[in-house]
Amino acid sequence: MKIDEIRKLLEEDLKNIHNLKDLNELRIKYLGKKGLITELNSEIKNIPNEEKKNFGQQVNSIRLLFQENYDNLKNKLEEAELNSKLASEAIDISLPSSRIPIGSPNILEKLIEEVEDVFMSMGYDVVDGPEIEEDKYNFEMLNIPKGHPARDAQDTFYLESEEILLRSQTSPVQVRTMLKGKGEVPIRVICPGKTYRRDDDDATHSHQFMQIEGLLVDKDISLSDLKGTIDVVIKKLFGKDIETRFRPSYYQFTEPSVEVDISCFNCRGKGCNICKNTGWITVAGAGIVHPNVLRMSGYDPDIWSGFAFGFGAERMAMLKYDINDLRVFYNTDLREVKIFDRKEFESND
Ligand code: DAH
């Protein structure tokens, strides 16, 4: 075959290369052992001397033509092959993912944390006590002996014997803290925790609820210390313009005892359904620690004095987040928790 014909054939063949396999066959056809270009090389010896140079140049140029096209096509085809491989193996990220629902902090826990923060900033420790409690701590050492009528209002669940019960209040932690303190002062603790009572559940009652207990023992403690402390906490939680007032009350472990009211943050004292038209809302019981309680726990009441208080955690959360049914705290419905989250969000604006 003449060089010109080979060149033409090569140009034609180059147009029909579609993949690497075609390209390889092309290489064998032209540069293989019996390839068309290879054979041109072996023809050189038959060419008359004066034409050798010219012939050699033409062979070279056709070889160059082949090589350039071959390299180009090889690059292109390899790239195309890689791309199609990548495309076929690609992960389709446009598919909607399966949704993982995000949890929400329990609204009660949140409120308790806020209260803890305020008290800790005033030097209080947060302590814990058992929910399964002894009659001794839950009642007797709080000045509520066996047979005392005050026990009726705190009927609870008993285990094993009448001496072991689910605590009806967090106040036994006062006793435990003082016994542990062994006369050391000052004592400044709060104890948020679960409490239980034999109550039928409705919008304002629950067999399980939470209290935030507080105890301070030091020298010369008076009601004004208690009032000042509670006032700081209430203002932090409900707003600077919220007032605190004490009403005389009765608890067996405090003397004097008070109910802590706060001015209604909804109507600002004018009267509304939240405050039952009184302008005030009760949030805690409190008082000056009874001398009997101090004495039974190893603190001489002639030297030491203290105050104590117990907030109802649900009640505070209900007020703060405008919740009108206590049961929502315990039915674990995430949709309801989310609503409160949003309310808080709005109220923070
Ligand atoms: N433990 C009381 C109750 O459950 C609340 C209470 C009142 C706690 C006065 C106190 C206190 O510490 O001083 O009703």
Coordinates of C-alpha atoms and ligand atoms in Angstrom, one line a residue:
M1 CA 0.0 0.0 0.0
K2 CA 1.3 3.4 -0.9
I3 CA 2.1 6.0 1.8
D4 CA -0.6 8.3 0.6
E5 CA -3.2 5.6 0.8
I6 CA -2.2 4.7 4.3
R7 CA -2.4 8.3 5.3
K8 CA -5.9 8.6 3.8
L9 CA -7.0 5.3 5.5
L10 CA -5.6 6.5 8.8
E11 CA -7.5 9.8 8.6
E12 CA -10.7 7.8 7.8
D13 CA -10.1 5.3 10.6
L14 CA -9.5 8.1 13.2
K15 CA -13.0 9.3 12.6
N16 CA -14.4 6.0 13.7
I17 CA -12.8 5.6 17.1
H18 CA -15.5 5.6 19.8
N19 CA -13.8 3.9 22.7
L20 CA -10.5 2.6 24.1
K21 CA -11.1 -0.7 22.5
D22 CA -11.4 0.8 19.1
L23 CA -8.2 2.8 19.8
N24 CA -6.3 -0.2 20.8
E25 CA -7.3 -2.0 17.6
L26 CA -6.2 1.1 15.6
R27 CA -2.8 0.9 17.3
I28 CA -2.4 -2.8 16.3
K29 CA -3.5 -2.1 12.8
Y30 CA -0.9 0.6 12.3
L31 CA 1.9 0.0 14.7
G32 CA 1.5 -3.7 15.5
K33 CA 4.1 -6.3 14.4
K34 CA 2.5 -6.3 11.0
G35 CA 1.0 -2.9 11.2
L36 CA 0.7 -0.6 8.2
I37 CA 3.3 1.9 9.5
T38 CA 5.6 -0.8 10.9
E39 CA 5.7 -2.3 7.4
L40 CA 6.6 1.0 5.9
N41 CA 9.7 0.9 8.0
S42 CA 10.8 -2.4 6.6
E43 CA 10.2 -1.2 3.1
I44 CA 12.9 1.4 3.4
K45 CA 15.6 -1.0 2.4
N46 CA 13.9 -1.5 -0.9
I47 CA 13.7 2.2 -1.7
P48 CA 16.3 3.6 -4.1
N49 CA 18.9 5.7 -2.2
E50 CA 17.9 9.0 -3.7
E51 CA 14.3 8.6 -2.6
K52 CA 15.1 7.2 0.9
K53 CA 15.2 10.7 2.5
N54 CA 11.9 11.7 1.1
F55 CA 10.3 8.4 2.0
G56 CA 11.8 8.5 5.5
Q57 CA 10.3 11.9 6.0
Q58 CA 6.9 10.8 4.9
V59 CA 7.0 7.8 7.2
N60 CA 7.9 10.0 10.0
S61 CA 5.2 12.5 9.3
I62 CA 2.5 9.7 9.2
R63 CA 3.9 8.2 12.4
L64 CA 3.7 11.7 14.0
L65 CA 0.1 12.1 12.7
F66 CA -0.8 8.8 14.2
Q67 CA 0.9 9.5 17.6
E68 CA -0.6 12.9 18.1
N69 CA -4.1 11.7 17.3
Y70 CA -3.6 8.5 19.3
D71 CA -2.5 10.5 22.5
N72 CA -5.3 13.0 22.1
L73 CA -7.9 10.3 21.7
K74 CA -6.5 8.3 24.5
N75 CA -6.8 11.2 27.0
K76 CA -10.3 12.1 25.9
L77 CA -11.6 8.5 26.0
E78 CA -10.0 7.8 29.3
E79 CA -11.6 10.9 30.8
A80 CA -15.0 10.1 29.3
E81 CA -14.8 6.6 30.7
L82 CA -13.9 7.8 34.2
N83 CA -16.7 10.4 34.1
S84 CA -19.3 7.8 33.1
K85 CA -18.0 5.5 35.8
L86 CA -18.3 8.3 38.4
A87 CA -21.7 9.2 37.2
S88 CA -22.9 5.7 37.5
E89 CA -21.5 5.2 41.0
A90 CA -22.5 8.7 42.4
I91 CA -24.8 8.9 45.4
D92 CA -27.9 10.8 44.6
I93 CA -27.9 13.4 47.3
S94 CA -31.1 14.9 46.0
L95 CA -33.1 12.2 47.7
P96 CA -34.9 13.4 50.8
S97 CA -33.2 12.0 54.0
S98 CA -35.1 10.2 56.7
R99 CA -35.8 12.8 59.4
I100 CA -34.4 12.4 62.8
P101 CA -36.6 14.2 65.3
I102 CA -34.7 16.5 67.6
G103 CA -35.6 16.3 71.3
S104 CA -36.5 19.2 73.5
P105 CA -35.5 19.8 77.1
N106 CA -38.3 19.1 79.6
I107 CA -39.9 22.4 80.5
L108 CA -39.8 21.6 84.2
E109 CA -36.1 20.7 84.1
K110 CA -35.5 24.0 82.3
L111 CA -37.3 26.0 85.0
I112 CA -35.4 24.1 87.8
E113 CA -32.1 24.9 86.1
E114 CA -33.0 28.5 86.0
V115 CA -33.8 28.5 89.7
E116 CA -30.6 26.6 90.5
D117 CA -28.6 29.2 88.6
V118 CA -30.0 32.0 90.6
F119 CA -29.4 30.3 93.9
M120 CA -25.9 29.1 92.9
S121 CA -25.0 32.7 92.1
M122 CA -25.9 33.5 95.8
G123 CA -23.6 30.8 97.1
Y124 CA -26.1 27.9 97.5
D125 CA -25.3 24.3 96.8
V126 CA -27.7 22.0 94.9
V127 CA -28.2 18.8 96.9
D128 CA -30.1 15.6 96.4
G129 CA -32.1 13.3 98.6
P130 CA -33.8 9.9 98.3
E131 CA -37.3 9.7 96.8
I132 CA -37.9 6.5 98.9
E133 CA -37.7 8.0 102.3
E134 CA -38.1 7.1 106.0
D135 CA -41.0 8.3 108.0
K136 CA -38.5 9.6 110.5
Y137 CA -37.1 12.2 108.0
N138 CA -40.2 12.9 106.0
F139 CA -42.3 13.6 109.2
E140 CA -40.9 13.0 112.6
M141 CA -37.7 15.1 112.5
L142 CA -39.7 17.8 110.8
N143 CA -41.8 18.1 113.9
I144 CA -44.7 16.1 112.6
P145 CA -44.9 13.2 115.1
K146 CA -47.0 10.0 114.5
G147 CA -50.7 10.8 114.8
H148 CA -50.3 14.5 113.9
P149 CA -53.3 15.7 111.9
A150 CA -50.9 17.5 109.5
R151 CA -50.0 14.1 108.1
D152 CA -53.5 13.8 106.6
A153 CA -52.7 16.4 104.0
Q154 CA -49.6 14.6 103.0
D155 CA -50.9 11.0 102.7
T156 CA -48.5 9.2 100.4
F157 CA -47.4 5.7 99.1
Y158 CA -45.9 3.3 101.6
L159 CA -43.4 0.5 100.8
E160 CA -42.7 -2.6 102.8
S161 CA -43.8 -1.0 106.1
E162 CA -45.3 2.2 107.4
E163 CA -41.8 3.4 108.1
I164 CA -40.8 3.5 104.4
L165 CA -42.6 5.8 102.0
L166 CA -42.3 7.9 98.8
R167 CA -41.5 11.3 100.2
S168 CA -44.5 13.6 100.3
Q169 CA -42.2 16.7 100.3
T170 CA -38.6 17.6 99.7
S171 CA -38.3 19.0 103.3
P172 CA -36.7 15.8 104.6
V173 CA -33.6 16.9 102.7
Q174 CA -33.4 19.8 105.2
V175 CA -32.9 17.2 108.0
R176 CA -30.5 15.1 106.0
T177 CA -28.4 18.1 105.2
M178 CA -28.2 19.3 108.8
L179 CA -27.3 15.8 110.0
K180 CA -24.6 15.6 107.4
G181 CA -23.4 19.1 108.3
K182 CA -22.8 18.0 111.9
G183 CA -23.2 21.5 113.3
E184 CA -21.1 23.1 110.5
V185 CA -22.4 26.5 109.3
P186 CA -23.5 28.2 107.2
I187 CA -25.8 25.8 105.4
R188 CA -27.1 27.1 102.1
V189 CA -28.7 24.5 100.0
I190 CA -31.5 24.0 97.6
C191 CA -32.9 20.6 96.6
P192 CA -35.2 20.3 93.6
G193 CA -36.8 16.9 93.4
K194 CA -39.8 14.6 92.9
T195 CA -42.4 14.2 95.5
Y196 CA -45.5 12.0 95.8
R197 CA -48.9 12.1 97.3
R198 CA -52.0 10.0 97.3
D199 CA -53.9 12.4 95.1
D200 CA -56.3 11.8 92.2
D201 CA -54.8 13.4 89.1
D202 CA -56.6 16.4 87.6
A203 CA -55.6 19.7 86.1
T204 CA -54.1 21.0 89.4
H205 CA -53.3 17.8 91.3
S206 CA -50.9 14.9 90.6
H207 CA -49.8 11.9 92.5
Q208 CA -46.3 12.9 91.4
F209 CA -45.0 16.5 91.3
M210 CA -41.8 18.5 92.0
Q211 CA -40.7 20.8 94.7
I212 CA -37.7 23.0 95.1
E213 CA -36.7 23.0 98.7
G214 CA -34.3 25.5 100.3
L215 CA -32.6 25.8 103.6
L216 CA -30.2 28.4 105.1
V217 CA -28.8 28.0 108.6
D218 CA -26.5 30.7 110.1
K219 CA -26.6 33.2 113.0
D220 CA -29.3 35.9 113.4
I221 CA -31.4 34.8 110.5
S222 CA -34.8 36.6 110.2
L223 CA -37.8 36.8 108.0
S224 CA -36.3 39.8 106.2
D225 CA -33.4 37.6 105.1
L226 CA -35.9 35.2 103.7
K227 CA -37.9 37.9 102.0
G228 CA -34.9 39.5 100.4
T229 CA -33.7 36.2 99.1
I230 CA -37.0 35.2 97.6
D231 CA -37.5 38.6 96.1
V232 CA -34.2 38.3 94.2
V233 CA -35.2 34.9 92.8
I234 CA -38.7 36.0 91.8
K235 CA -37.5 39.1 90.1
K236 CA -35.0 37.1 88.1
L237 CA -37.6 34.5 87.0
F238 CA -40.7 36.7 86.5
G239 CA -39.4 40.2 85.9
K240 CA -38.0 43.2 87.8
D241 CA -41.3 44.8 88.6
I242 CA -42.8 41.7 90.3
E243 CA -43.5 42.2 94.0
T244 CA -43.3 39.6 96.8
R245 CA -45.5 39.5 99.8
F246 CA -45.7 37.2 102.8
R247 CA -49.0 36.0 104.4
P248 CA -49.0 34.3 107.8
S249 CA -49.4 30.5 107.5
Y250 CA -48.7 27.4 109.4
Y251 CA -46.2 24.6 108.9
Q252 CA -45.0 22.3 111.6
F253 CA -41.3 22.7 110.8
T254 CA -41.2 26.5 110.6
E255 CA -42.2 29.2 113.1
P256 CA -43.3 31.7 112.0
S257 CA -44.6 30.3 108.7
V258 CA -45.6 32.2 105.7
E259 CA -47.1 31.8 102.2
V260 CA -45.1 33.5 99.6
D261 CA -47.3 35.5 97.1
I262 CA -46.0 37.3 94.0
S263 CA -47.9 40.1 92.3
C264 CA -49.7 38.9 89.2
F265 CA -47.4 39.3 86.2
N266 CA -50.4 38.9 83.9
C267 CA -52.6 41.8 85.1
R268 CA -50.0 43.6 87.2
G269 CA -52.3 43.5 90.3
K270 CA -55.5 44.6 88.6
G271 CA -57.2 41.2 88.9
C272 CA -57.5 38.5 86.2
N273 CA -58.3 34.8 85.9
I274 CA -54.7 33.7 86.6
C275 CA -54.7 35.4 90.0
K276 CA -58.4 34.7 90.6
N277 CA -59.0 38.5 90.7
T278 CA -56.8 39.0 93.8
G279 CA -53.8 40.5 92.1
W280 CA -51.5 37.9 93.9
I281 CA -50.4 34.4 93.2
T282 CA -49.1 31.9 95.8
V283 CA -45.8 30.3 94.8
A284 CA -44.2 28.8 97.9
G285 CA -44.5 28.0 101.6
A286 CA -41.7 29.2 103.8
G287 CA -40.7 30.3 107.3
I288 CA -38.1 30.4 110.0
V289 CA -36.8 26.9 110.9
H290 CA -38.6 25.6 114.0
P291 CA -36.2 25.3 117.1
N292 CA -37.3 21.6 117.5
V293 CA -36.2 20.9 113.9
L294 CA -32.8 22.5 114.5
R295 CA -32.3 20.7 117.8
M296 CA -33.3 17.3 116.5
S297 CA -30.7 17.7 113.7
G298 CA -27.9 18.7 116.0
Y299 CA -28.0 22.5 115.8
D300 CA -28.5 24.4 119.0
P301 CA -31.5 26.8 118.4
D302 CA -30.1 29.2 121.0
I303 CA -27.1 29.9 118.8
W304 CA -28.3 29.0 115.2
S305 CA -31.3 30.1 113.2
G306 CA -32.4 29.6 109.7
F307 CA -35.0 29.9 107.1
A308 CA -36.6 27.3 104.8
F309 CA -38.8 27.4 101.8
G310 CA -40.5 25.1 99.4
F311 CA -41.5 26.1 95.9
G312 CA -43.9 24.1 93.7
A313 CA -42.0 23.6 90.5
E314 CA -45.0 22.8 88.3
R315 CA -46.8 25.7 89.6
M316 CA -44.0 28.1 88.8
A317 CA -43.6 26.5 85.3
M318 CA -47.4 26.8 84.7
L319 CA -47.3 30.4 85.6
K320 CA -44.1 31.2 83.6
Y321 CA -45.2 29.4 80.5
D322 CA -49.0 30.0 80.8
I323 CA -49.8 26.3 81.1
N324 CA -53.3 25.5 82.5
D325 CA -53.0 21.7 83.0
L326 CA -50.5 20.1 85.3
R327 CA -50.8 16.7 83.5
V328 CA -49.0 18.0 80.4
F329 CA -45.7 17.7 82.3
Y330 CA -46.1 14.0 82.7
N331 CA -47.6 12.8 79.5
T332 CA -44.4 13.0 77.4
D333 CA -46.0 14.4 74.3
L334 CA -43.3 16.2 72.5
R335 CA -45.7 18.4 70.6
E336 CA -46.8 20.0 73.8
V337 CA -43.2 20.5 75.0
K338 CA -42.4 22.2 71.6
I339 CA -45.3 24.6 72.1
F340 CA -43.9 25.7 75.4
D341 CA -40.5 26.1 73.9
R342 CA -42.0 28.5 71.4
K343 CA -43.8 30.4 74.1
E344 CA -40.6 30.9 75.9
F345 CA -38.9 31.9 72.7
E346 CA -41.6 34.5 72.2
S347 CA -41.5 35.8 75.7
N348 CA -37.7 36.3 75.4
D349 CA -38.1 38.6 72.4
Ligands
DAH1 N1 -43.0 21.0 102.5 C1 -44.1 22.0 102.4 C2 -45.2 21.3 101.6 O1 -45.0 20.4 100.9 C3 -43.7 23.3 101.7 C4 -42.8 24.0 102.6 C5 -43.3 25.0 103.5 C6 -41.4 23.8 102.6 C7 -42.5 25.7 104.3 C8 -40.6 24.5 103.5 C9 -41.2 25.5 104.3 O2 -39.3 24.4 103.6 O3 -40.4 26.2 105.2 O4 -46.3 21.8 101.6

